[in-house]
Every structure is written in C-alpha cells, then in structure tokens.
mmCIF file of C-alpha atoms in Angstrom:
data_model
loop_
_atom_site.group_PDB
_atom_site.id
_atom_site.type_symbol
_atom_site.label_atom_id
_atom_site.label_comp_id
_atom_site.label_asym_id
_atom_site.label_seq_id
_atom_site.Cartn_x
_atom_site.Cartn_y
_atom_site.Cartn_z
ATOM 1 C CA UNK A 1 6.909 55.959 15.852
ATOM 2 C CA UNK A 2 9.359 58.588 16.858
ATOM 3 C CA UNK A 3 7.895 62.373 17.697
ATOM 4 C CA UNK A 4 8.898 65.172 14.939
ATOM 5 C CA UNK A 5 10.510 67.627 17.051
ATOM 6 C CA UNK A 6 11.588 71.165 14.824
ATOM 7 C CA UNK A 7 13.946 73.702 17.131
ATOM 8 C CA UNK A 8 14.428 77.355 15.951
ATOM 9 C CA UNK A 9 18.055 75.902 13.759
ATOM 10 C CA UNK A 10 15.512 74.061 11.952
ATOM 11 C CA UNK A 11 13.005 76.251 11.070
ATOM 12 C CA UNK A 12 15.602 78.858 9.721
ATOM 13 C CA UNK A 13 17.363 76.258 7.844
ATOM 14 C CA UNK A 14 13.903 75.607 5.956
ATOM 15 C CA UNK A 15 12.758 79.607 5.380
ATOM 16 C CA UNK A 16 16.155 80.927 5.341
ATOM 17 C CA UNK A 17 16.649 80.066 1.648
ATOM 18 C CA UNK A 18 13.150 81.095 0.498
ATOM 19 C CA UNK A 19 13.986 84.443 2.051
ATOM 20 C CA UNK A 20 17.285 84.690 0.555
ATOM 21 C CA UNK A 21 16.065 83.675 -2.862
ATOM 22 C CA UNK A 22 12.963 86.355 -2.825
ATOM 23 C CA UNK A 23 15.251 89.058 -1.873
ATOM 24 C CA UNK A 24 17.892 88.519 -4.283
ATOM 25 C CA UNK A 25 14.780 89.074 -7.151
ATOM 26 C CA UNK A 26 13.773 91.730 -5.561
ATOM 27 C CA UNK A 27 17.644 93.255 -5.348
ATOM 28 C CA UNK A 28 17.843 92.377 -9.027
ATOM 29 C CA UNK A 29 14.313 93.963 -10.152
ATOM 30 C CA UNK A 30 15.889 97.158 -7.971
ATOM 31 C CA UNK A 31 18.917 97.491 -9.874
ATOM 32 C CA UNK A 32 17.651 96.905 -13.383
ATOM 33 C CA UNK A 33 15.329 99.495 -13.120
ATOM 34 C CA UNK A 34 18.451 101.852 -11.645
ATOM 35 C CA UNK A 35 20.280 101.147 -14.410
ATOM 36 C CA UNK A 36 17.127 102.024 -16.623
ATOM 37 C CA UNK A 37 17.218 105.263 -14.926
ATOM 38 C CA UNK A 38 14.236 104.864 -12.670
ATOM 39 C CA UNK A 39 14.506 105.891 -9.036
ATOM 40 C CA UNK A 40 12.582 103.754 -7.026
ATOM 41 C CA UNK A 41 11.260 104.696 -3.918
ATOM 42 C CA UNK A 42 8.768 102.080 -2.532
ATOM 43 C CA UNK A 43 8.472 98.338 -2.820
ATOM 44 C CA UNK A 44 5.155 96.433 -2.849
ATOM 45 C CA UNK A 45 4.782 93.062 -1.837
ATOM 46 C CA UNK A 46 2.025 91.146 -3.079
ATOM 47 C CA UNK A 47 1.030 87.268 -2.955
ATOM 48 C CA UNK A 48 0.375 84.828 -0.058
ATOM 49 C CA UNK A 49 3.778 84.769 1.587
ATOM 50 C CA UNK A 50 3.465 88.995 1.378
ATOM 51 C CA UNK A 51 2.113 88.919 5.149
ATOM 52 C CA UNK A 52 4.974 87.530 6.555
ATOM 53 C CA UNK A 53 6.016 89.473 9.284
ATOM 54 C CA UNK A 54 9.320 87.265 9.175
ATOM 55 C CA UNK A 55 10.031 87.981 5.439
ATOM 56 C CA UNK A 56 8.919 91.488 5.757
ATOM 57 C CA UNK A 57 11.873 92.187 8.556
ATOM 58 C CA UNK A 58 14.151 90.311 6.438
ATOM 59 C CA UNK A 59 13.603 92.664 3.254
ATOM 60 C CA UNK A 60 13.202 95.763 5.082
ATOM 61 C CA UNK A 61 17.322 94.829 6.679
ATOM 62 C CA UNK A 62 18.502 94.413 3.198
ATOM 63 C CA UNK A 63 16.386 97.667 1.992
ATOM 64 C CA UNK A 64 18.212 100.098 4.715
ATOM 65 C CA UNK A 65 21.661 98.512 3.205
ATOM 66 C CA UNK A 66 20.446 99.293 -0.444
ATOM 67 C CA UNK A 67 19.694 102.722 0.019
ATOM 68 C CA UNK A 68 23.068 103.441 1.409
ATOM 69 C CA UNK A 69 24.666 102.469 -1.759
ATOM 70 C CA UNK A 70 21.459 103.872 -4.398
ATOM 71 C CA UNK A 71 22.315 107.226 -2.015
ATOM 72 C CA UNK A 72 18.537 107.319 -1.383
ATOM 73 C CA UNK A 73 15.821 105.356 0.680
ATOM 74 C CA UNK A 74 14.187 102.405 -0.366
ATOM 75 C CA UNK A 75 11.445 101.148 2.123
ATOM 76 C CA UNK A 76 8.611 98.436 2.044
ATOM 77 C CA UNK A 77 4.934 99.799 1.826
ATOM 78 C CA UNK A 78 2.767 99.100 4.499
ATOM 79 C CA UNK A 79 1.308 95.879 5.298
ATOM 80 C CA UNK A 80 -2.065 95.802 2.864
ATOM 81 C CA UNK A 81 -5.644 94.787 3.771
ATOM 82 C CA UNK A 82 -6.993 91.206 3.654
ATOM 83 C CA UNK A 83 -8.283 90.991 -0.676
ATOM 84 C CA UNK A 84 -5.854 93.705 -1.345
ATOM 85 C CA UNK A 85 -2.775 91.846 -2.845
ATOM 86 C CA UNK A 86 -5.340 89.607 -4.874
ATOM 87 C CA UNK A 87 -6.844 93.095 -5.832
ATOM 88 C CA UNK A 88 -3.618 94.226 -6.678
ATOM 89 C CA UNK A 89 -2.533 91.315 -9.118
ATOM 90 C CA UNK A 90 -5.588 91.806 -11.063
ATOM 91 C CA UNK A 91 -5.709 95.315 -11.436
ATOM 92 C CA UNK A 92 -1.993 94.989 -12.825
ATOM 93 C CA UNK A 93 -2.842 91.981 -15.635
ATOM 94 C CA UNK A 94 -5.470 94.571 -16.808
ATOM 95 C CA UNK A 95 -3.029 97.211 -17.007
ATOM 96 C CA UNK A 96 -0.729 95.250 -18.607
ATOM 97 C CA UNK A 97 -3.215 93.695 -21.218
ATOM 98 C CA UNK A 98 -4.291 97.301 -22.187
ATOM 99 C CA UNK A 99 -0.876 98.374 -22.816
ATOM 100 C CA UNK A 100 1.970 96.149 -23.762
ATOM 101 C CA UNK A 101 4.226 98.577 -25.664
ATOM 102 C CA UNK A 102 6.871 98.546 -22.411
ATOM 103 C CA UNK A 103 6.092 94.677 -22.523
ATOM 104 C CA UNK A 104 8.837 92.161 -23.601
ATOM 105 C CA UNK A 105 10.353 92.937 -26.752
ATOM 106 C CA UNK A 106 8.275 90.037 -29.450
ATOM 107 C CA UNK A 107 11.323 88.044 -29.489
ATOM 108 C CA UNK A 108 10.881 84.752 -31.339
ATOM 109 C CA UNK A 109 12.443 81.596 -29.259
ATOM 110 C CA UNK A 110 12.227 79.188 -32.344
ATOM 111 C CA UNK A 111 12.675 79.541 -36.236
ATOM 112 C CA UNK A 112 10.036 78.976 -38.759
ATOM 113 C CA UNK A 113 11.389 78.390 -42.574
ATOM 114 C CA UNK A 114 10.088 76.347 -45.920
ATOM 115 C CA UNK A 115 11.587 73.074 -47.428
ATOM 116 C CA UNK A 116 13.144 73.797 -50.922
ATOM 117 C CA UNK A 117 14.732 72.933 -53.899
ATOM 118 C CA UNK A 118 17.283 75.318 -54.445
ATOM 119 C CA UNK A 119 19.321 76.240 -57.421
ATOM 120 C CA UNK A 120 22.692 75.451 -57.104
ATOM 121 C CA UNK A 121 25.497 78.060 -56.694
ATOM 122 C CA UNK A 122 29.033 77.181 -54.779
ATOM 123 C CA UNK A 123 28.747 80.068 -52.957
ATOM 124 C CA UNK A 124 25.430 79.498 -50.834
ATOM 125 C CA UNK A 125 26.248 75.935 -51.205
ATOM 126 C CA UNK A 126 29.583 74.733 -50.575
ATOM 127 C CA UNK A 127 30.591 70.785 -49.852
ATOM 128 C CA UNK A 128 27.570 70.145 -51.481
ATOM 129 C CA UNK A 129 26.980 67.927 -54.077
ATOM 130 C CA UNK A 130 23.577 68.648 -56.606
ATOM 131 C CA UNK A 131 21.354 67.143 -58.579
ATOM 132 C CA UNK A 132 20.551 67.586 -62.321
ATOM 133 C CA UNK A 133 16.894 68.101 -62.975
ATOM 134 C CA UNK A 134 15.964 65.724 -65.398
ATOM 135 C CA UNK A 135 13.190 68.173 -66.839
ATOM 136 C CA UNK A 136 15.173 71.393 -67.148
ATOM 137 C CA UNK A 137 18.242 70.494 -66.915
ATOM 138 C CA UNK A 138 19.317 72.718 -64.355
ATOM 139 C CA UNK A 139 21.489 72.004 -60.725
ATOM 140 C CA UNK A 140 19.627 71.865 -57.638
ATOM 141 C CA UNK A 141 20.243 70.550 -54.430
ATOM 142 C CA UNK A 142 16.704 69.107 -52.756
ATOM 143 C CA UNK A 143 15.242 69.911 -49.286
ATOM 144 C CA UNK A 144 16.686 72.730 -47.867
ATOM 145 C CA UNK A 145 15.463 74.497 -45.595
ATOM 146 C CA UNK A 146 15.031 78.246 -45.612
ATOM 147 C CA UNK A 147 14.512 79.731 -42.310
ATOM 148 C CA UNK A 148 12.694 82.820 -43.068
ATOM 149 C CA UNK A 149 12.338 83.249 -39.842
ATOM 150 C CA UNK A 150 14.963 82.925 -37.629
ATOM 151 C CA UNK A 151 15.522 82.147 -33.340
ATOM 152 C CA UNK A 152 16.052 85.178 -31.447
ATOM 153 C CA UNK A 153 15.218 87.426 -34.307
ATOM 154 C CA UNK A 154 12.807 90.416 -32.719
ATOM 155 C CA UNK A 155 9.669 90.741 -34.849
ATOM 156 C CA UNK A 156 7.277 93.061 -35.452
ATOM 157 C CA UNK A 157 3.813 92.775 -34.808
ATOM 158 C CA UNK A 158 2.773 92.726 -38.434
ATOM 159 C CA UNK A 159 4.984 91.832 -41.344
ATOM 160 C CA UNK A 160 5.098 89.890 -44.703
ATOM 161 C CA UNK A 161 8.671 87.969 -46.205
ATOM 162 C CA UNK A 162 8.664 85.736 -48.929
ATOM 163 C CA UNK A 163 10.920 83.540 -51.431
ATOM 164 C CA UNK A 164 10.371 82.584 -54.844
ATOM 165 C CA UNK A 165 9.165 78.773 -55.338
ATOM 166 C CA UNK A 166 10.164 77.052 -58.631
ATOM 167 C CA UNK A 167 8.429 73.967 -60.001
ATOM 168 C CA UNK A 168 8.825 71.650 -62.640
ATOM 169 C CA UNK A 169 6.667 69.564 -64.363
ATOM 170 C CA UNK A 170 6.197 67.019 -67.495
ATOM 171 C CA UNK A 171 4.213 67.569 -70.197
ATOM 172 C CA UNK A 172 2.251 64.248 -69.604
ATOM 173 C CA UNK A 173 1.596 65.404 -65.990
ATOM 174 C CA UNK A 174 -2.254 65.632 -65.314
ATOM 175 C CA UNK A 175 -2.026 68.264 -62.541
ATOM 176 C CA UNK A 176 0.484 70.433 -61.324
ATOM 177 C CA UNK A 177 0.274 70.304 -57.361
ATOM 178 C CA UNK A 178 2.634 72.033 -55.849
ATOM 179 C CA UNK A 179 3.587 71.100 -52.471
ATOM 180 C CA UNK A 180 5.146 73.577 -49.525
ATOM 181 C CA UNK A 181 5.909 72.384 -46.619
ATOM 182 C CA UNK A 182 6.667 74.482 -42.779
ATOM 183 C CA UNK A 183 9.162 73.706 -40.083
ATOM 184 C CA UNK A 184 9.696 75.011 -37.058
ATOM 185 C CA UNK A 185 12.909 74.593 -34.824
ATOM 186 C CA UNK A 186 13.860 75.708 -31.283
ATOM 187 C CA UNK A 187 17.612 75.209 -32.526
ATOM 188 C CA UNK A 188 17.738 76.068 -36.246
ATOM 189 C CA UNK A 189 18.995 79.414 -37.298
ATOM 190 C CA UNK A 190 21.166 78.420 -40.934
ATOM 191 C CA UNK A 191 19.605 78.098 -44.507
ATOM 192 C CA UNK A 192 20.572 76.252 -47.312
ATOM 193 C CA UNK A 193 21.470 72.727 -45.585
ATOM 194 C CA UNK A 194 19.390 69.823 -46.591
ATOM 195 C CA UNK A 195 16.599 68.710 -43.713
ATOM 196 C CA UNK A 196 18.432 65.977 -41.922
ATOM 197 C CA UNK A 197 21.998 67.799 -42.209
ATOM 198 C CA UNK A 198 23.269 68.667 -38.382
ATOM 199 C CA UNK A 199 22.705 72.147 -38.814
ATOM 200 C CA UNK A 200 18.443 71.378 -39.134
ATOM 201 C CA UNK A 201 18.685 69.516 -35.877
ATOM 202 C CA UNK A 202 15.600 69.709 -34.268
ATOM 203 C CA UNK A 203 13.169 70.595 -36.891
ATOM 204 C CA UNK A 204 9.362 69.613 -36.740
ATOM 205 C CA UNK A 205 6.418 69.552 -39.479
ATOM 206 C CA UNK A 206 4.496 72.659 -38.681
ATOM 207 C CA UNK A 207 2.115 72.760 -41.497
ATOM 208 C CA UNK A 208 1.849 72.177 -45.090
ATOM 209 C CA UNK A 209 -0.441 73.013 -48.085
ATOM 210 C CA UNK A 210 -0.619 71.907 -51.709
ATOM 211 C CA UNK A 211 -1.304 74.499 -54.388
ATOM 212 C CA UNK A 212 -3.057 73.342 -57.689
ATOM 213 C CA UNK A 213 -1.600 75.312 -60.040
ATOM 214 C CA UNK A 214 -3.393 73.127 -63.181
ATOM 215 C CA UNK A 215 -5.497 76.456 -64.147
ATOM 216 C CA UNK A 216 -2.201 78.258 -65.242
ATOM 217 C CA UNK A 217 -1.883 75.286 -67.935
ATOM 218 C CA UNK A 218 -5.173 74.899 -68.694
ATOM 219 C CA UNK A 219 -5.826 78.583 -68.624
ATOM 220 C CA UNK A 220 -3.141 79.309 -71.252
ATOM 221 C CA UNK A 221 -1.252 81.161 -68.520
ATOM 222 C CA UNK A 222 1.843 79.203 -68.777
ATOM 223 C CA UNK A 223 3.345 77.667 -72.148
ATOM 224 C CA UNK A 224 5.443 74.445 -72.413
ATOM 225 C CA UNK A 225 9.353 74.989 -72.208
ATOM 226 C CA UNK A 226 11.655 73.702 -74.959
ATOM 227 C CA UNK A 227 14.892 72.273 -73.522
ATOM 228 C CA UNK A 228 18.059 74.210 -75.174
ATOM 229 C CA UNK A 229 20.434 72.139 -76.905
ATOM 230 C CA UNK A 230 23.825 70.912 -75.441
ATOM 231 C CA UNK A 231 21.802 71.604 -71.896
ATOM 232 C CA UNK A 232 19.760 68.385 -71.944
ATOM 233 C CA UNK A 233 16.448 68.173 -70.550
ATOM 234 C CA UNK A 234 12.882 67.511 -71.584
ATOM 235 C CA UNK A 235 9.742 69.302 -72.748
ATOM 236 C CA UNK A 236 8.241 70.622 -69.141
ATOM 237 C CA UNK A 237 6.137 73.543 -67.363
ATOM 238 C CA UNK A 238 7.825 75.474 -65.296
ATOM 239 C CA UNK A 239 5.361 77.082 -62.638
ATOM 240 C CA UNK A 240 7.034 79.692 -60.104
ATOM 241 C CA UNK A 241 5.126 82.009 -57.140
ATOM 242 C CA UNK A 242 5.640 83.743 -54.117
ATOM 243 C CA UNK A 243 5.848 81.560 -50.664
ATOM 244 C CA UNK A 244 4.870 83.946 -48.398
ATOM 245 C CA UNK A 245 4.972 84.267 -45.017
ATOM 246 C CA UNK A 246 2.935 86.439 -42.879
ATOM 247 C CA UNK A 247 3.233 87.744 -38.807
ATOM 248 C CA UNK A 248 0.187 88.497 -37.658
ATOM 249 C CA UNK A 249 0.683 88.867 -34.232
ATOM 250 C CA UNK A 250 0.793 85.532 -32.495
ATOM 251 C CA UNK A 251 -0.515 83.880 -35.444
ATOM 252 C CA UNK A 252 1.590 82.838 -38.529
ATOM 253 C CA UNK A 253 -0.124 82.836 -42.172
ATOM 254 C CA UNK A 254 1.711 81.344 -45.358
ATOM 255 C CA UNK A 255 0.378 81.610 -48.904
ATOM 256 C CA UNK A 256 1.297 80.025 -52.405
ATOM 257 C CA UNK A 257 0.478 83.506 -54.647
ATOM 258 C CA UNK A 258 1.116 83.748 -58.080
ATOM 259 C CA UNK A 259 1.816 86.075 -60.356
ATOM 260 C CA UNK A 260 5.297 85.438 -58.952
ATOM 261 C CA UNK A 261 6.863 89.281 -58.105
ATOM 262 C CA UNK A 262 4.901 90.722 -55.661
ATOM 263 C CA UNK A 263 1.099 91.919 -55.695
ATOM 264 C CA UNK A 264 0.190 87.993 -56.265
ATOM 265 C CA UNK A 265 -3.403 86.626 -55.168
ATOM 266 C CA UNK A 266 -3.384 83.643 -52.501
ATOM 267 C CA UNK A 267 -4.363 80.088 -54.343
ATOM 268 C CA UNK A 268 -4.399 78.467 -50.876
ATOM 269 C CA UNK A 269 -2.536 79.005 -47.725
ATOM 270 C CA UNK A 270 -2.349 77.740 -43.830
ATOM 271 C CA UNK A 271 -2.024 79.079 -40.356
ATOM 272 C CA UNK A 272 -0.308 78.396 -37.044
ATOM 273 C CA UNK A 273 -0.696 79.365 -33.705
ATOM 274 C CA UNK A 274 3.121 81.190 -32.954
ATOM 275 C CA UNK A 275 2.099 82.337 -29.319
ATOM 276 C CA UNK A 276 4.366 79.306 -27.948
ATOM 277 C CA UNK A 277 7.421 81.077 -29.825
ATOM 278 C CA UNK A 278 7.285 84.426 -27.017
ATOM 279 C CA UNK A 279 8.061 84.685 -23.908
ATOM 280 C CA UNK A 280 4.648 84.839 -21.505
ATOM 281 C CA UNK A 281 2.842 87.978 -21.589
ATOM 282 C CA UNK A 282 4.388 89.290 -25.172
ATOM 283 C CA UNK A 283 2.271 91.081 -27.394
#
C-alpha cells in the first residue's frame, strides 16, 4: 500500500475550481443587480465554506478588479461570528416567506389542458380528418387536447379560464355521465391535436372527474333534440357546461358547472397540487 502524498499543485488543482465557480456566481449576482440599477456596496458570505480564509482572499482579488470597472468599491464584510451565517440564512427564508412580491415571477414550467371533442372547422384543424357524430350529425374530431394552460405562460396568483364542453347522448341512455379528463405536460404548448399526435408528446393523466348530469333530463331541464332532415342523425340530448379551470395559488381546481355561460354552479370538480410547476421559492 503506497502513501497518499498531496503537494501544494495538488491541493490548488482540487479548490481552484470551487473557487473559480463561486466567484463567477457571485460576479454574475453583482452585475444583474447593476443592470437592475442597484449599487451594491458590500458582499456577505454565508454557509460552511464562508470561513475560508483561502476563498475569502480569492474573492476579495476579484472584488478590487470589479470596482474598477462598476467605478465604485465593492468589498467583502467582515468575517461573522460562529452561529451567525446559520442565523443569517434563517432570518432571510423568513423574510422572504413574508414577502414574495420581488420573488420569481409565478412562471408555470409545464402546461395543464382538457381532452376534447371538438367541432370541426379547417381552420383550427387543418390535415385533419373528422368524424360524423352519429347522434347529431355534426363533424368532430375526438381527443384533443386544449391546453388552457400553457408552459412558460406567467400566471397570476388567482384566476379562473374555461371552455365550453358539449355532450351527446341517446335517448335510451340511462344516465348521462359526463367525463373530463386533465393533462399535464412539461413539453406541450399547441391545442387542437389529438392526444397521441407529436405535438402532445409528453402528456400525463393529471386528474379526472365524471359529472352526472341525469338531473337535467330528469329534471325537465333539457328536452330531447330532433335531428333536421338531409343532416342525418338520431333523436339525442345534448348536455353542454363550463370546464373550468381555477389558479389558486399553487393549487389547481377544475369544475363541470352548468348553466353553460358563465355564473354556473359546480356539479363536481377535482384538485391538484401545481407547486411542482414553479420554480423553488415562487409564490
């Protein structure tokens, strides 16, 4: 067994690029906040490596070069007390829990949209070949998906979108459940393309609920729909409401509400955790 001998070449070739690396954020964080039009003044190292006399001298050389060109001087704070840096860190994640407005902007790193059946225009759908209902007679082309929400789209911290959803359903039908379905998608940012076309790559199941919408037949709140002639089709019930989809934060609500229009009560809805769609520490 052979003695592990480390000279002076080796120990810099190990810290050298730590040191390197830390400055270069630090030279970064510097100029970002220049360019913000903040003139900083003082630097503040905190963490275990902070009492490093070695990475101390190192920052403090390229400090005295960055104040030449920022025409003003930049220097380190003095070395702090043993507890202080850990005292530091969580007085600052207080701060920054109490007041997020100057936080990162609630940008959303993956889409969130509805599976569909969408009527058929050559406009939104082009290429595309539809289906004829065999109820209303209408064109449709089946599961789409809508992304109501959409990758790098900045969101509020409280807002409500929606689409209509349209339903058929035979006479002879004993209940009419209505079935919604949620993806998500790191990738996805285009609507109208059926699920498993290239441009839903990457989608996932993120929830799904099933509205019973029976009462509005058996209530009289509906009213079987004759087929016109030449347009072929069958007697059906045509049920339509609001899927709607609500930011709450970092939570995501989504109702079935009917009337249809706006101003509709919830029948059922779901909820799911969005919190992994922001970067950490977003409010």
């Amino acid at each position: 067994m052979q003695d592990a001998n480390c000279g002076s070449m080796d120990i810099a070739q190990i810290f050298t690029p730590h040191l390197t690396a830390i400055a270069r954020l630090m030279l970064s964080q510097l100029q970002s906040a220049k360019d913000a039009g903040h003139r900083v003044q003082k630097v503040v190292l905190i963490g275990g490596f902070s009492g490093s006399a070695s990475l101390r001298q190192y920052l403090e050389g390229r400090l005295k070069e960055l104040s030449v060109d920022f025409g003003h001087q930049v220097r380190l704070t003095r070395g702090m007390l043993p507890g202080e840096p850990e005292i530091a860190v969580a007085h600052g994640a207080v701060l920054r829990a109490l007041d997020k407005e100057k936080g990162p902007d609630r940008i959303t790193q993956s889409s969130y949209g509805f599976l569909r059946t969408e009527p058929y225009t050559e406009a939104m759908h082009p290429g595309m070949k539809p289906r004829i209902d065999k109820l209303d007679g209408e064109r449709y082309i089946k599961n789409t998906i809508f992304w109501l929400i959409q990758k790098g789209q900045q969101l509020p911290f409280h807002a409500e979108s929606s689409i209509l959803a349209i339903h058929t359903f035979s006479t002879t039908e004993k209940q009419l459940l209505c079935e919604e379905i949620l993806y998500v998608s790191d990738e996805s940012t285009e609507s109208h393309y059926r699920r498993e076309h290239p441009k839903n790559r990457g989608h996932e199941e993120a929830g799904r609920i099933i509205a019973d919408m029976t009462f509005l037949r058996d209530e009289g709140k509906i009213e079987p729909i004759e087929p016109e002639i030449g347009y072929g089709g069958k007697r059906h019930y045509r049920v339509e409401f609001d899927l709607v989809m609500i930011i709450d934060g970092r939570n995501l609500r989504y109702e079935a509400r009917w009337p249809a229009g706006g101003g509709g009560e919830a029948v059922i809805g779901g909820n799911v955790n969005i919190a992994a769609a922001f970067r950490p520490g977003t409010n």
